[in-house]
Tab-separated table of C-alpha atoms in Angstrom:
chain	number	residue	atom	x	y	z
A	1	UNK	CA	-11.638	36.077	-22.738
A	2	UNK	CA	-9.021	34.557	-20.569
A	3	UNK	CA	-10.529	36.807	-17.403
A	4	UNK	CA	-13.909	35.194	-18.148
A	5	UNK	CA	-12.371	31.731	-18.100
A	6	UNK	CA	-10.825	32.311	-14.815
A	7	UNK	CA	-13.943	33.863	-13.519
A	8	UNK	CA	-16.255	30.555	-14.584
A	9	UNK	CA	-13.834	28.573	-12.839
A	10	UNK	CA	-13.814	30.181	-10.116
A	11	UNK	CA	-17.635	30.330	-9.704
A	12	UNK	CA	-17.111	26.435	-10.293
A	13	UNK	CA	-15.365	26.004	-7.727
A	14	UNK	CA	-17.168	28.002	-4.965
A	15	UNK	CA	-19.778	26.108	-5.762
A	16	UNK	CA	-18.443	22.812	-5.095
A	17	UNK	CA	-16.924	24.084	-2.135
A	18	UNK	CA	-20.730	25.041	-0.595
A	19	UNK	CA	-22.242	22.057	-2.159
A	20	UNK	CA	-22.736	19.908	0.686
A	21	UNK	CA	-23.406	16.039	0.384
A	22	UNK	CA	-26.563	14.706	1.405
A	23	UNK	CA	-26.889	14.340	5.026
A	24	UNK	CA	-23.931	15.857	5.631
A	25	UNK	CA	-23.177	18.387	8.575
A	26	UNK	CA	-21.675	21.952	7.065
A	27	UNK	CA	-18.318	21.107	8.685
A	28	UNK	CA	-18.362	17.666	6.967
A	29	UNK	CA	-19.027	19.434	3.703
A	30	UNK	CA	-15.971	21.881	4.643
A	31	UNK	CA	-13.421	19.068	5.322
A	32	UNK	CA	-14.093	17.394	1.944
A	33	UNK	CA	-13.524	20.357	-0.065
A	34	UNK	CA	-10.495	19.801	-2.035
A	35	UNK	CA	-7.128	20.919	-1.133
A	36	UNK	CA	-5.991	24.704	-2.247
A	37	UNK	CA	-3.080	23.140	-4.253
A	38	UNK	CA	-5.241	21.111	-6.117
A	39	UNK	CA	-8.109	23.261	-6.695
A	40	UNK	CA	-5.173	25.876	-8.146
A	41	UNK	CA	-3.663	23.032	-10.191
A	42	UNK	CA	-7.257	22.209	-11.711
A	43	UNK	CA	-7.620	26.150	-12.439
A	44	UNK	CA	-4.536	26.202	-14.290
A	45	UNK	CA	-4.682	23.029	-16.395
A	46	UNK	CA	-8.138	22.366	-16.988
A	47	UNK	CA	-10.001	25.081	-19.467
A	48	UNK	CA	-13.375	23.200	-19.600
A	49	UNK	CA	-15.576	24.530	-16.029
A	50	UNK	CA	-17.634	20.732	-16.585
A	51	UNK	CA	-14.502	18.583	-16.729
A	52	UNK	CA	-12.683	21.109	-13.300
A	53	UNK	CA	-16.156	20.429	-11.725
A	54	UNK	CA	-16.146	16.215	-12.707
A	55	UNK	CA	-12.860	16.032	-11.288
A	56	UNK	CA	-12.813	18.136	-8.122
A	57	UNK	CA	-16.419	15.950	-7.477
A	58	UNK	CA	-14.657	12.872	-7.337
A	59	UNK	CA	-12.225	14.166	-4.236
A	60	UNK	CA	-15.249	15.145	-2.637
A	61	UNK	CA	-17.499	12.317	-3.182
A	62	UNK	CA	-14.368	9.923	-1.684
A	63	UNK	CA	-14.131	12.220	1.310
A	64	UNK	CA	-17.886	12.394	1.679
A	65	UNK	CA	-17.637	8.310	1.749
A	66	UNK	CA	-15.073	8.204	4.520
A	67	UNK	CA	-11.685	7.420	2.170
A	68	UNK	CA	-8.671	9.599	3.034
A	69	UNK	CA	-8.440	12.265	0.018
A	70	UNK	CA	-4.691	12.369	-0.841
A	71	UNK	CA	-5.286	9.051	-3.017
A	72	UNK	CA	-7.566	10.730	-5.062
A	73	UNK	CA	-6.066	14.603	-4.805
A	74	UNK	CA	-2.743	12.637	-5.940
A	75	UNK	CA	-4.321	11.198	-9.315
A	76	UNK	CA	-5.641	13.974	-10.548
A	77	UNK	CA	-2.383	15.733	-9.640
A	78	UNK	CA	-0.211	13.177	-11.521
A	79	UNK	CA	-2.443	13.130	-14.413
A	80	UNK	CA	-2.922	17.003	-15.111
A	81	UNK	CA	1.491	16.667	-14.631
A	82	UNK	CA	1.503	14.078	-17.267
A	83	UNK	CA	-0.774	16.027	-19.685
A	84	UNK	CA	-3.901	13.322	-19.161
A	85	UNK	CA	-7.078	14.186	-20.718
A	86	UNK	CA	-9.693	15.098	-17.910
A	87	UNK	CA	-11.989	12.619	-19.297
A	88	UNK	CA	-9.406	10.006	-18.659
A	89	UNK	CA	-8.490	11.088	-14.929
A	90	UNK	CA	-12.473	11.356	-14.343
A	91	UNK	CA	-12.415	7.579	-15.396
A	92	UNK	CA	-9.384	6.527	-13.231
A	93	UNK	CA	-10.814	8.396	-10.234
A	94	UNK	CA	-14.298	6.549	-10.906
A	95	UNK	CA	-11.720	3.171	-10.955
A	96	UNK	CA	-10.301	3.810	-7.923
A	97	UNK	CA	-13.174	4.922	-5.985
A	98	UNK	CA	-14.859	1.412	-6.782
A	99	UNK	CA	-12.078	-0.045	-5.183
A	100	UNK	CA	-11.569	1.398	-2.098
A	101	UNK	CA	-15.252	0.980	-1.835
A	102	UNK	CA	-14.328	-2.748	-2.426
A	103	UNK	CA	-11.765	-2.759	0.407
A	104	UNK	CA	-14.283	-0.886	2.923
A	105	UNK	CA	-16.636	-3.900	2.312
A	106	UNK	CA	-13.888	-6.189	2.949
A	107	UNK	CA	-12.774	-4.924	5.802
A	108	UNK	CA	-16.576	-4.170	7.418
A	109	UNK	CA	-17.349	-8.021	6.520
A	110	UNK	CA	-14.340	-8.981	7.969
A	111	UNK	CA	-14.741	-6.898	10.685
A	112	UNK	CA	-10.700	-5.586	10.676
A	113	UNK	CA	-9.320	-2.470	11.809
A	114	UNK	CA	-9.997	0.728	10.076
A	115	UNK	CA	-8.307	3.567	9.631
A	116	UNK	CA	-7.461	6.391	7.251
A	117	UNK	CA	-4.382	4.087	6.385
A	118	UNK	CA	-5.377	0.782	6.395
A	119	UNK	CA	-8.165	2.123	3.853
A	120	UNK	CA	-5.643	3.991	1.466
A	121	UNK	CA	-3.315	0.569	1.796
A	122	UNK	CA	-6.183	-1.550	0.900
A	123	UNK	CA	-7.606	0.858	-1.312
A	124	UNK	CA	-4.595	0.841	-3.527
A	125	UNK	CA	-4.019	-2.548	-3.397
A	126	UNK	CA	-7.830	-3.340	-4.953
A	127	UNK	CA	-6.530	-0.812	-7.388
A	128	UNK	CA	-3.568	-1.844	-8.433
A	129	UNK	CA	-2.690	-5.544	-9.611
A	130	UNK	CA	-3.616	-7.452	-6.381
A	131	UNK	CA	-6.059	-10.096	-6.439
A	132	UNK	CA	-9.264	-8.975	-4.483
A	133	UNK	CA	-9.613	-13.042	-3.231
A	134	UNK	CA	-5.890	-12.508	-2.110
A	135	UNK	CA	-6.154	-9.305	0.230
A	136	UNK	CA	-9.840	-10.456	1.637
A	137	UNK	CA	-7.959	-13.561	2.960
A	138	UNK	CA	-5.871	-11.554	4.618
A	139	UNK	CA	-7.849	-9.189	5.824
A	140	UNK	CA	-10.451	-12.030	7.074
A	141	UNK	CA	-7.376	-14.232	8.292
A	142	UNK	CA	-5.918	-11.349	10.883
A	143	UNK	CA	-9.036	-9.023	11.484
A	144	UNK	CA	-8.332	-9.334	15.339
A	145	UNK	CA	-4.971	-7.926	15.173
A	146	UNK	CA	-4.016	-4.629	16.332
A	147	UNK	CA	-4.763	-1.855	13.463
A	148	UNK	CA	-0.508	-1.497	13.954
A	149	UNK	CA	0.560	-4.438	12.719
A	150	UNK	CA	-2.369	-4.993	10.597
A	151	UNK	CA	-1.381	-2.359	8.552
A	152	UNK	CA	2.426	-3.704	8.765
A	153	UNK	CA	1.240	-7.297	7.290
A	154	UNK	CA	-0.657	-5.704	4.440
A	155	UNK	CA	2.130	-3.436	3.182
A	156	UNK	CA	4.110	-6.219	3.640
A	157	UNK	CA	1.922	-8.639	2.017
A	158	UNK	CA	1.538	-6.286	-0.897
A	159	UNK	CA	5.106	-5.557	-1.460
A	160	UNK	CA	6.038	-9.762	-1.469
A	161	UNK	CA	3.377	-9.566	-4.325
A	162	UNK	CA	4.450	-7.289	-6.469
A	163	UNK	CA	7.826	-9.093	-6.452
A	164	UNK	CA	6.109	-12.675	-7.591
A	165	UNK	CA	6.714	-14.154	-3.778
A	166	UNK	CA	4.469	-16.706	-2.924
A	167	UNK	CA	1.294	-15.723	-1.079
A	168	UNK	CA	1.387	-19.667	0.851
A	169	UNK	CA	4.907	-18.393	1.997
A	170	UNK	CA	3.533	-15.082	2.788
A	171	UNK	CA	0.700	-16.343	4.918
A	172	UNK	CA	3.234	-18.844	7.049
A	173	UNK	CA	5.583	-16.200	7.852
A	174	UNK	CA	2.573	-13.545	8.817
A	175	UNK	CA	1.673	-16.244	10.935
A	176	UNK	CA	4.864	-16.869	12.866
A	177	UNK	CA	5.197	-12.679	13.431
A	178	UNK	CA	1.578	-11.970	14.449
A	179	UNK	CA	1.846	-15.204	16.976
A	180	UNK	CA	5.321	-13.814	18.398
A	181	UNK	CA	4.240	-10.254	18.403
A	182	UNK	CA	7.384	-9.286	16.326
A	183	UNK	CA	5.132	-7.339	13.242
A	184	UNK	CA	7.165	-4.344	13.697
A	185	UNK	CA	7.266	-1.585	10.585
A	186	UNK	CA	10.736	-2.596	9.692
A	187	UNK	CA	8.883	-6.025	8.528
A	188	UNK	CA	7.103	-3.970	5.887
A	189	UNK	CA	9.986	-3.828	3.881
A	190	UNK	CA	11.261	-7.975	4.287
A	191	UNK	CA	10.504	-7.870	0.090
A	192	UNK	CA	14.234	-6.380	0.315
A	193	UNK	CA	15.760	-8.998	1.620
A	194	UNK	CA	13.956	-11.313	-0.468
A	195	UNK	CA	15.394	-9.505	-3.725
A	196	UNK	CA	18.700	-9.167	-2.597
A	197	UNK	CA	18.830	-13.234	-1.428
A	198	UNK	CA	17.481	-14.170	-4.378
A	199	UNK	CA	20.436	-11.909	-6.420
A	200	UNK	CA	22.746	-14.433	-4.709
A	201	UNK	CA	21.314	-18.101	-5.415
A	202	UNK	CA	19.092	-18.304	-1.929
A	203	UNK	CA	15.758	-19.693	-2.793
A	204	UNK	CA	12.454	-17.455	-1.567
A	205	UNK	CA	11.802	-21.218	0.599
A	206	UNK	CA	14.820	-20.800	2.299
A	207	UNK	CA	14.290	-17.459	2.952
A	208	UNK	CA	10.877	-17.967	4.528
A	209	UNK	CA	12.059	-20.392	6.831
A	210	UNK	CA	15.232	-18.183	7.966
A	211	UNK	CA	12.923	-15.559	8.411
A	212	UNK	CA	10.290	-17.767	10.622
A	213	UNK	CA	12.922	-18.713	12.743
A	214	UNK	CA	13.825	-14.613	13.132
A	215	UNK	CA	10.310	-13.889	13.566
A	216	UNK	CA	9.065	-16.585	16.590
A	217	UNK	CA	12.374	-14.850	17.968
A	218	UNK	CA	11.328	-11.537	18.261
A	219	UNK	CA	13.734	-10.629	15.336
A	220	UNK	CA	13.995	-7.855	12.416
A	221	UNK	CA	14.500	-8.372	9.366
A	222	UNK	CA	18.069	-7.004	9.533
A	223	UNK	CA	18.587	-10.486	11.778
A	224	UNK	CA	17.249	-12.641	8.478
A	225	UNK	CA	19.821	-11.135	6.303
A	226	UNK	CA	22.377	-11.606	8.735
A	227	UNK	CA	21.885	-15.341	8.969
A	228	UNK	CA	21.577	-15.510	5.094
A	229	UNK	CA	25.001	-13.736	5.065
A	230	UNK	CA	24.722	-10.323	3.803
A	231	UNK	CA	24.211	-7.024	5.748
A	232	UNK	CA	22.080	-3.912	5.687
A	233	UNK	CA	24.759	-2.596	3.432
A	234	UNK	CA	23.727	-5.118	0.575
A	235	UNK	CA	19.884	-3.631	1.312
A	236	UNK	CA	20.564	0.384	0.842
A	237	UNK	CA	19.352	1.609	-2.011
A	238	UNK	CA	16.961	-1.271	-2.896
A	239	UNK	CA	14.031	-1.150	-5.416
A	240	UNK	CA	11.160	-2.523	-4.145
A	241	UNK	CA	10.075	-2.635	-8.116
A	242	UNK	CA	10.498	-5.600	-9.951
């Protein structure tokens, strides 16, 4: 019985793997077919062929749209860990595909850099707790910028939110790096020195301005804490959870 199983599956999933989307090229098809690790994780966790077939479908029909897999190979991963219900990953897949479909409109209206990145950033963020009116103003507000430090804002931006900052604060220090040219990745991770200042009486206002005054510089966010009077030392081992 157990050979028959494994012998459904597996016609399951050479079918999905020759299946090709329509209007799609056979190497197109062959790029979205889902990883070997995940295909073997399906195989071993999921007994029903309809619910390995629903959610190996949903990593292709992402590809097939243009989103970066891993995302969506990573969910079903984490959920078949976690002992989720395929039904349940199936609708959490469905959920997150809608949003990075959200953030490709966003971006296309907005006419921002794209890239396998910036739509997994953006994705998540329409995913996760973000408001949508939040990241299209944004997105909208620095479209011009380099995909770089585009990408370094966002996480950035994302990060500050998930730690309550202000988005108005947010915006006027994005504003000060972009015009200086000082976006570097180290910015991405400012919501550390934010956590830490505010562990030690220094309000997120204050902090802004320090780190304005950093950024028109040319300056890190190593140089922020400094001024605020603690080091990188008082950073390690930060949570960037709340």
């Amino acid at each position: 019985m157990k050979r028959r199983c494994s012998l459904i599956l597996l016609a399951v999933f050479l079918t999905l793997w020759t299946v090709r989307p329509a209007g799609a090229s056979g190497e197109a098809a062959e790029a979205c077919a889902p990883s070997a690790a995940v295909v073997g994780q399906v195989e071993r966790g999921v007994a029903d062929p309809a619910d390995a077939r629903a959610l190996l479908s949903r990593i292709e029909a992402a590809c097939a749209e243009g989103f970066p897999p891993a995302p969506f190979e990573g969910k079903v991963a984490e959920g078949l860990a976690k002992g989720v219900s395929p039904a349940r990953i199936v609708r959490t897949l469905d959920a997150k595909l809608d949003a990075f479909r959200d953030g490709a409109v966003v971006l296309r209206d907005c006419g921002a850099p794209v890239s396998p990145q910036i739509l997994t950033v953006l994705g998540e963020g329409m995913f996760g707790e973000a408001p949508p009116a939040m990241l299209r103003d944004y997105v909208c507000a620095y479209a011009s910028r380099q995909a770089g430090p585009f990408l370094t804002g966002l996480e950035m931006t994302l990060l500050l939110h998930r730690a309550g900052f202000d988005y108005g604060l947010t915006r006027t220090l994005l504003d000060a790096g972009f015009e200086s040219g000082s976006l570097a990745p180290p910015w991405r991770y400012f919501v550390r020195v934010v956590l830490v200042a505010r562990q030690r009486g220094v309000t997120d206002e204050t902090v802004t301005r320090t780190a304005i005054d950093v950024a028109r510089g040319g300056g890190s966010p190593s140089d922020v804490s400094a001024r605020l009077g603690f080091t990188d030392r008082d950073l390690s081992g930060r949570s960037l959870d709340r």
